[in-house]
Amino acid sequence: MNEHAKPATLSERADELEEAMMHALSARIATKSTLFYMADGKLQLDSGEALLAANPGKHFLMGADPRLPPMPEKPTLIDFFKARFATTAHLLQSATHALKGGQPEKVVLACLLHDIGVASFIRCDHGYWGAQMIEPYVEEEVSWAVRMHQALRFFPDPSVGYEYPQMYIKLFGADYQPEPYIVAEYQRAREHKWYMTSRLITMNDIYSFDPNAKVNLDDFVDIVGRNFRQPKEGLGLDNSSSSHMWRTLMWPTRFL
Ligand SMILES: [Fe+2]
Ligand SMILES: [Fe+2]
């Protein structure tokens, strides 16, 4: 309990209890997907029937989860930054680095979006997930660069001064070797006309988080406006090839 809080009077406590009970009664049942359980080392899927039986009179949640920050009716990419990305510091620091280095807007945008897979969704293969999420809305070069940074970051390029990140030795151990699919992807990317765009993501990737860096999402609103085709229906509600991914972020505990 917060020791600075005033002790509640009996009637205040009764009001609180009543409110909590009303909330519990009106709340719908939020469910966990198999993947969420897997993160705890469990292979589990709750039975709908069993959950209904345990929550008499309730229905499953089929939209917004009241425990998460609310999202507007027609969300934009910026709304997802604010209400669904667990952290934006790394993205903003990388994009700020690219901006200060005089990189073109498409590179700044690629840096701003390169790790949205991790920030909002999932760690494994984050470059591929992130690229797929943005693909319908950005220049192909931008999503290609985001996809390929997944592989490129493991491979040095002395011609531009990019070394294998020391932080990876700390994170993965000195003996970690990228899997064959990553090596093959790197070799393909190396020969591609957009290689340097993706390489620039890795060069602007800030591997050591600086808690004192001054970064601000507002600095990028115009660049996003010019380079990200915001759907008029709202991101996730536009039936693009990746809008289901944005909807899933919006409603992660929806029953189906
Ligand atoms: Fe990354
Ligand atoms: Fe990164």
GROMACS .gro file of C-alpha atoms and ligand atoms in nm:
model
  258
    1MET     CA    1   0.000   0.000   0.000
    2ASN     CA    2   0.114   0.353  -0.074
    3GLU     CA    3   0.218   0.488   0.264
    4HIS     CA    4   0.142   0.844   0.155
    5ALA     CA    5  -0.219   0.759   0.071
    6LYS     CA    6  -0.488   0.872   0.311
    7PRO     CA    7  -0.653   0.580   0.490
    8ALA     CA    8  -0.986   0.521   0.318
    9THR     CA    9  -1.303   0.567   0.519
   10LEU     CA   10  -1.542   0.275   0.551
   11SER     CA   11  -1.782   0.421   0.296
   12GLU     CA   12  -1.499   0.496   0.053
   13ARG     CA   13  -1.385   0.136   0.087
   14ALA     CA   14  -1.739   0.011   0.028
   15ASP     CA   15  -1.764   0.227  -0.286
   16GLU     CA   16  -1.436   0.090  -0.413
   17LEU     CA   17  -1.547  -0.265  -0.350
   18GLU     CA   18  -1.877  -0.206  -0.527
   19GLU     CA   19  -1.701  -0.052  -0.824
   20ALA     CA   20  -1.456  -0.343  -0.845
   21MET     CA   21  -1.742  -0.591  -0.832
   22MET     CA   22  -1.940  -0.408  -1.098
   23HIS     CA   23  -1.632  -0.394  -1.315
   24ALA     CA   24  -1.570  -0.765  -1.269
   25LEU     CA   25  -1.931  -0.840  -1.357
   26SER     CA   26  -1.932  -0.631  -1.670
   27ALA     CA   27  -1.587  -0.734  -1.785
   28ARG     CA   28  -1.551  -0.981  -2.064
   29ILE     CA   29  -1.317  -1.277  -2.056
   30ALA     CA   30  -0.973  -1.200  -2.198
   31THR     CA   31  -0.793  -1.502  -2.338
   32LYS     CA   32  -0.433  -1.601  -2.390
   33SER     CA   33  -0.313  -1.735  -2.722
   34THR     CA   34  -0.099  -2.046  -2.744
   35LEU     CA   35   0.206  -1.831  -2.814
   36PHE     CA   36   0.161  -1.637  -2.490
   37TYR     CA   37   0.163  -1.964  -2.296
   38MET     CA   38   0.464  -2.091  -2.489
   39ALA     CA   39   0.660  -1.793  -2.357
   40ASP     CA   40   0.612  -1.948  -2.013
   41GLY     CA   41   0.727  -2.287  -2.138
   42LYS     CA   42   0.377  -2.430  -2.163
   43LEU     CA   43   0.191  -2.584  -2.451
   44GLN     CA   44  -0.158  -2.488  -2.358
   45LEU     CA   45  -0.483  -2.366  -2.507
   46ASP     CA   46  -0.770  -2.287  -2.275
   47SER     CA   47  -1.098  -2.451  -2.363
   48GLY     CA   48  -1.368  -2.196  -2.442
   49GLU     CA   49  -1.632  -2.408  -2.271
   50ALA     CA   50  -1.430  -2.437  -1.950
   51LEU     CA   51  -1.368  -2.061  -1.939
   52LEU     CA   52  -1.737  -1.987  -1.991
   53ALA     CA   53  -1.827  -2.229  -1.713
   54ALA     CA   54  -1.577  -2.063  -1.479
   55ASN     CA   55  -1.717  -1.715  -1.562
   56PRO     CA   56  -2.095  -1.755  -1.551
   57GLY     CA   57  -2.288  -1.493  -1.748
   58LYS     CA   58  -1.984  -1.353  -1.922
   59HIS     CA   59  -1.880  -1.356  -2.285
   60PHE     CA   60  -1.541  -1.351  -2.441
   61LEU     CA   61  -1.363  -1.031  -2.516
   62MET     CA   62  -1.392  -0.963  -2.889
   63GLY     CA   63  -1.223  -0.624  -2.907
   64ALA     CA   64  -1.024  -0.385  -2.695
   65ASP     CA   65  -0.871  -0.514  -2.372
   66PRO     CA   66  -0.954  -0.260  -2.099
   67ARG     CA   67  -0.622  -0.333  -1.925
   68LEU     CA   68  -0.426  -0.190  -2.218
   69PRO     CA   69  -0.400   0.176  -2.323
   70PRO     CA   70  -0.702   0.270  -2.536
   71MET     CA   71  -0.656   0.322  -2.907
   72PRO     CA   72  -0.850   0.564  -3.127
   73GLU     CA   73  -1.113   0.442  -3.371
   74LYS     CA   74  -0.886   0.499  -3.670
   75PRO     CA   75  -0.535   0.444  -3.537
   76THR     CA   76  -0.224   0.575  -3.706
   77LEU     CA   77   0.130   0.445  -3.689
   78ILE     CA   78   0.201   0.716  -3.430
   79ASP     CA   79  -0.087   0.583  -3.215
   80PHE     CA   80   0.073   0.239  -3.220
   81PHE     CA   81   0.403   0.397  -3.111
   82LYS     CA   82   0.223   0.556  -2.818
   83ALA     CA   83  -0.019   0.285  -2.713
   84ARG     CA   84   0.126  -0.048  -2.824
   85PHE     CA   85   0.504  -0.032  -2.840
   86ALA     CA   86   0.651  -0.140  -2.507
   87THR     CA   87   0.945   0.091  -2.562
   88THR     CA   88   1.036   0.342  -2.831
   89ALA     CA   89   1.372   0.461  -2.693
   90HIS     CA   90   1.587   0.235  -2.912
   91LEU     CA   91   1.391   0.317  -3.226
   92LEU     CA   92   1.403   0.691  -3.158
   93GLN     CA   93   1.773   0.683  -3.073
   94SER     CA   94   1.860   0.499  -3.394
   95ALA     CA   95   1.642   0.729  -3.607
   96THR     CA   96   1.787   1.037  -3.434
   97HIS     CA   97   2.138   0.909  -3.508
   98ALA     CA   98   2.047   0.868  -3.876
   99LEU     CA   99   1.880   1.210  -3.889
  100LYS     CA  100   2.182   1.384  -3.734
  101GLY     CA  101   2.407   1.197  -3.977
  102GLY     CA  102   2.219   1.359  -4.265
  103GLN     CA  103   2.069   1.037  -4.398
  104PRO     CA  104   1.780   1.057  -4.646
  105GLU     CA  105   1.427   1.028  -4.511
  106LYS     CA  106   1.384   0.669  -4.627
  107VAL     CA  107   1.686   0.564  -4.419
  108VAL     CA  108   1.563   0.762  -4.117
  109LEU     CA  109   1.224   0.593  -4.153
  110ALA     CA  110   1.387   0.250  -4.187
  111CYS     CA  111   1.584   0.317  -3.866
  112LEU     CA  112   1.270   0.438  -3.688
  113LEU     CA  113   1.086   0.119  -3.785
  114HIS     CA  114   1.366  -0.140  -3.793
  115ASP     CA  115   1.281  -0.303  -3.459
  116ILE     CA  116   0.904  -0.251  -3.438
  117GLY     CA  117   0.876  -0.630  -3.452
  118VAL     CA  118   1.053  -0.650  -3.114
  119ALA     CA  119   0.903  -0.335  -2.966
  120SER     CA  120   0.546  -0.441  -3.029
  121PHE     CA  121   0.531  -0.808  -3.097
  122ILE     CA  122   0.797  -1.074  -3.091
  123ARG     CA  123   1.174  -1.113  -3.070
  124CYS     CA  124   1.235  -1.418  -3.290
  125ASP     CA  125   1.293  -1.313  -3.653
  126HIS     CA  126   1.193  -0.957  -3.567
  127GLY     CA  127   1.331  -0.814  -3.892
  128TYR     CA  128   1.101  -1.034  -4.099
  129TRP     CA  129   0.796  -0.960  -3.885
  130GLY     CA  130   0.864  -0.586  -3.884
  131ALA     CA  131   0.916  -0.576  -4.261
  132GLN     CA  132   0.592  -0.761  -4.322
  133MET     CA  133   0.400  -0.523  -4.097
  134ILE     CA  134   0.512  -0.213  -4.287
  135GLU     CA  135   0.535  -0.355  -4.639
  136PRO     CA  136   0.200  -0.226  -4.772
  137TYR     CA  137   0.268   0.126  -4.646
  138VAL     CA  138   0.628   0.214  -4.731
  139GLU     CA  139   0.860   0.213  -5.031
  140GLU     CA  140   0.976  -0.140  -5.107
  141GLU     CA  141   1.334  -0.033  -5.036
  142VAL     CA  142   1.242   0.053  -4.675
  143SER     CA  143   1.072  -0.277  -4.594
  144TRP     CA  144   1.348  -0.467  -4.774
  145ALA     CA  145   1.607  -0.291  -4.559
  146VAL     CA  146   1.418  -0.368  -4.238
  147ARG     CA  147   1.389  -0.736  -4.338
  148MET     CA  148   1.756  -0.770  -4.425
  149HIS     CA  149   1.892  -0.599  -4.114
  150GLN     CA  150   1.796  -0.924  -3.941
  151ALA     CA  151   2.087  -1.092  -4.121
  152LEU     CA  152   2.325  -0.804  -4.193
  153ARG     CA  153   2.379  -0.704  -3.831
  154PHE     CA  154   2.573  -1.030  -3.773
  155PHE     CA  155   2.824  -0.967  -4.052
  156PRO     CA  156   3.098  -0.703  -4.045
  157ASP     CA  157   3.161  -0.472  -4.338
  158PRO     CA  158   3.503  -0.313  -4.289
  159SER     CA  159   3.454  -0.099  -4.602
  160VAL     CA  160   3.205   0.114  -4.403
  161GLY     CA  161   3.351   0.052  -4.057
  162TYR     CA  162   3.080  -0.186  -3.937
  163GLU     CA  163   3.208  -0.443  -3.692
  164TYR     CA  164   3.031  -0.736  -3.527
  165PRO     CA  165   2.862  -0.574  -3.225
  166GLN     CA  166   3.052  -0.637  -2.902
  167MET     CA  167   2.715  -0.641  -2.732
  168TYR     CA  168   2.623  -0.959  -2.923
  169ILE     CA  169   2.916  -1.140  -2.762
  170LYS     CA  170   2.770  -1.040  -2.426
  171LEU     CA  171   2.415  -1.130  -2.530
  172PHE     CA  172   2.465  -1.452  -2.725
  173GLY     CA  173   2.809  -1.576  -2.615
  174ALA     CA  174   3.134  -1.571  -2.812
  175ASP     CA  175   3.055  -1.903  -2.981
  176TYR     CA  176   2.719  -1.801  -3.131
  177GLN     CA  177   2.701  -1.860  -3.506
  178PRO     CA  178   2.409  -1.737  -3.718
  179GLU     CA  179   2.200  -2.021  -3.863
  180PRO     CA  180   2.239  -2.122  -4.231
  181TYR     CA  181   1.920  -1.938  -4.337
  182ILE     CA  182   2.069  -1.615  -4.200
  183VAL     CA  183   2.403  -1.674  -4.373
  184ALA     CA  184   2.223  -1.737  -4.702
  185GLU     CA  185   2.011  -1.426  -4.655
  186TYR     CA  186   2.324  -1.219  -4.588
  187GLN     CA  187   2.485  -1.347  -4.907
  188ARG     CA  188   2.176  -1.255  -5.108
  189ALA     CA  189   2.156  -0.912  -4.946
  190ARG     CA  190   2.526  -0.846  -5.009
  191GLU     CA  191   2.465  -0.863  -5.386
  192HIS     CA  192   2.145  -0.658  -5.383
  193LYS     CA  193   2.115  -0.302  -5.516
  194TRP     CA  194   1.968  -0.189  -5.183
  195TYR     CA  195   2.239  -0.350  -4.970
  196MET     CA  196   2.364  -0.017  -4.837
  197THR     CA  197   2.017   0.095  -4.724
  198SER     CA  198   1.993  -0.205  -4.496
  199ARG     CA  199   2.359  -0.173  -4.396
  200LEU     CA  200   2.281   0.184  -4.287
  201ILE     CA  201   2.023   0.047  -4.043
  202THR     CA  202   2.291  -0.163  -3.878
  203MET     CA  203   2.531   0.133  -3.879
  204ASN     CA  204   2.276   0.354  -3.704
  205ASP     CA  205   2.155   0.079  -3.473
  206ILE     CA  206   2.235   0.192  -3.121
  207TYR     CA  207   2.352  -0.121  -2.946
  208SER     CA  208   2.406   0.042  -2.610
  209PHE     CA  209   2.101   0.215  -2.474
  210ASP     CA  210   2.172   0.564  -2.346
  211PRO     CA  211   1.915   0.655  -2.082
  212ASN     CA  212   2.014   1.024  -2.106
  213ALA     CA  213   1.974   1.065  -2.480
  214LYS     CA  214   1.719   1.331  -2.568
  215VAL     CA  215   1.480   1.180  -2.819
  216ASN     CA  216   1.130   1.277  -2.917
  217LEU     CA  217   0.873   1.106  -3.135
  218ASP     CA  218   0.754   1.451  -3.249
  219ASP     CA  219   1.079   1.491  -3.443
  220PHE     CA  220   0.962   1.214  -3.677
  221VAL     CA  221   0.593   1.284  -3.723
  222ASP     CA  222   0.651   1.475  -4.049
  223ILE     CA  223   0.889   1.212  -4.190
  224VAL     CA  224   0.630   0.943  -4.109
  225GLY     CA  225   0.360   1.161  -4.268
  226ARG     CA  226   0.558   1.192  -4.592
  227ASN     CA  227   0.683   0.834  -4.613
  228PHE     CA  228   0.427   0.605  -4.450
  229ARG     CA  229   0.097   0.567  -4.636
  230GLN     CA  230  -0.144   0.591  -4.347
  231PRO     CA  231  -0.469   0.417  -4.449
  232LYS     CA  232  -0.776   0.638  -4.413
  233GLU     CA  233  -0.971   0.354  -4.244
  234GLY     CA  234  -0.708   0.332  -3.968
  235LEU     CA  235  -0.398   0.112  -3.954
  236GLY     CA  236  -0.526  -0.242  -3.910
  237LEU     CA  237  -0.872  -0.170  -4.045
  238ASP     CA  238  -0.781  -0.135  -4.410
  239ASN     CA  239  -0.758  -0.492  -4.537
  240SER     CA  240  -0.399  -0.471  -4.653
  241SER     CA  241  -0.181  -0.782  -4.657
  242SER     CA  242  -0.057  -0.702  -4.305
  243SER     CA  243  -0.355  -0.528  -4.143
  244HIS     CA  244  -0.434  -0.846  -3.945
  245MET     CA  245  -0.100  -0.804  -3.770
  246TRP     CA  246  -0.186  -0.450  -3.663
  247ARG     CA  247  -0.534  -0.563  -3.552
  248THR     CA  248  -0.377  -0.839  -3.345
  249LEU     CA  249  -0.163  -0.578  -3.172
  250MET     CA  250  -0.471  -0.369  -3.114
  251TRP     CA  251  -0.671  -0.663  -2.972
  252PRO     CA  252  -0.413  -0.918  -2.851
  253THR     CA  253  -0.651  -1.095  -2.613
  254ARG     CA  254  -0.948  -1.120  -2.848
  255PHE     CA  255  -1.099  -1.469  -2.837
  256LEU     CA  256  -1.092  -1.529  -3.214
  257FE      FE  257   1.705  -0.539  -3.494
  258FE      FE  258   1.804  -0.228  -3.334
   0.00000   0.00000   0.00000
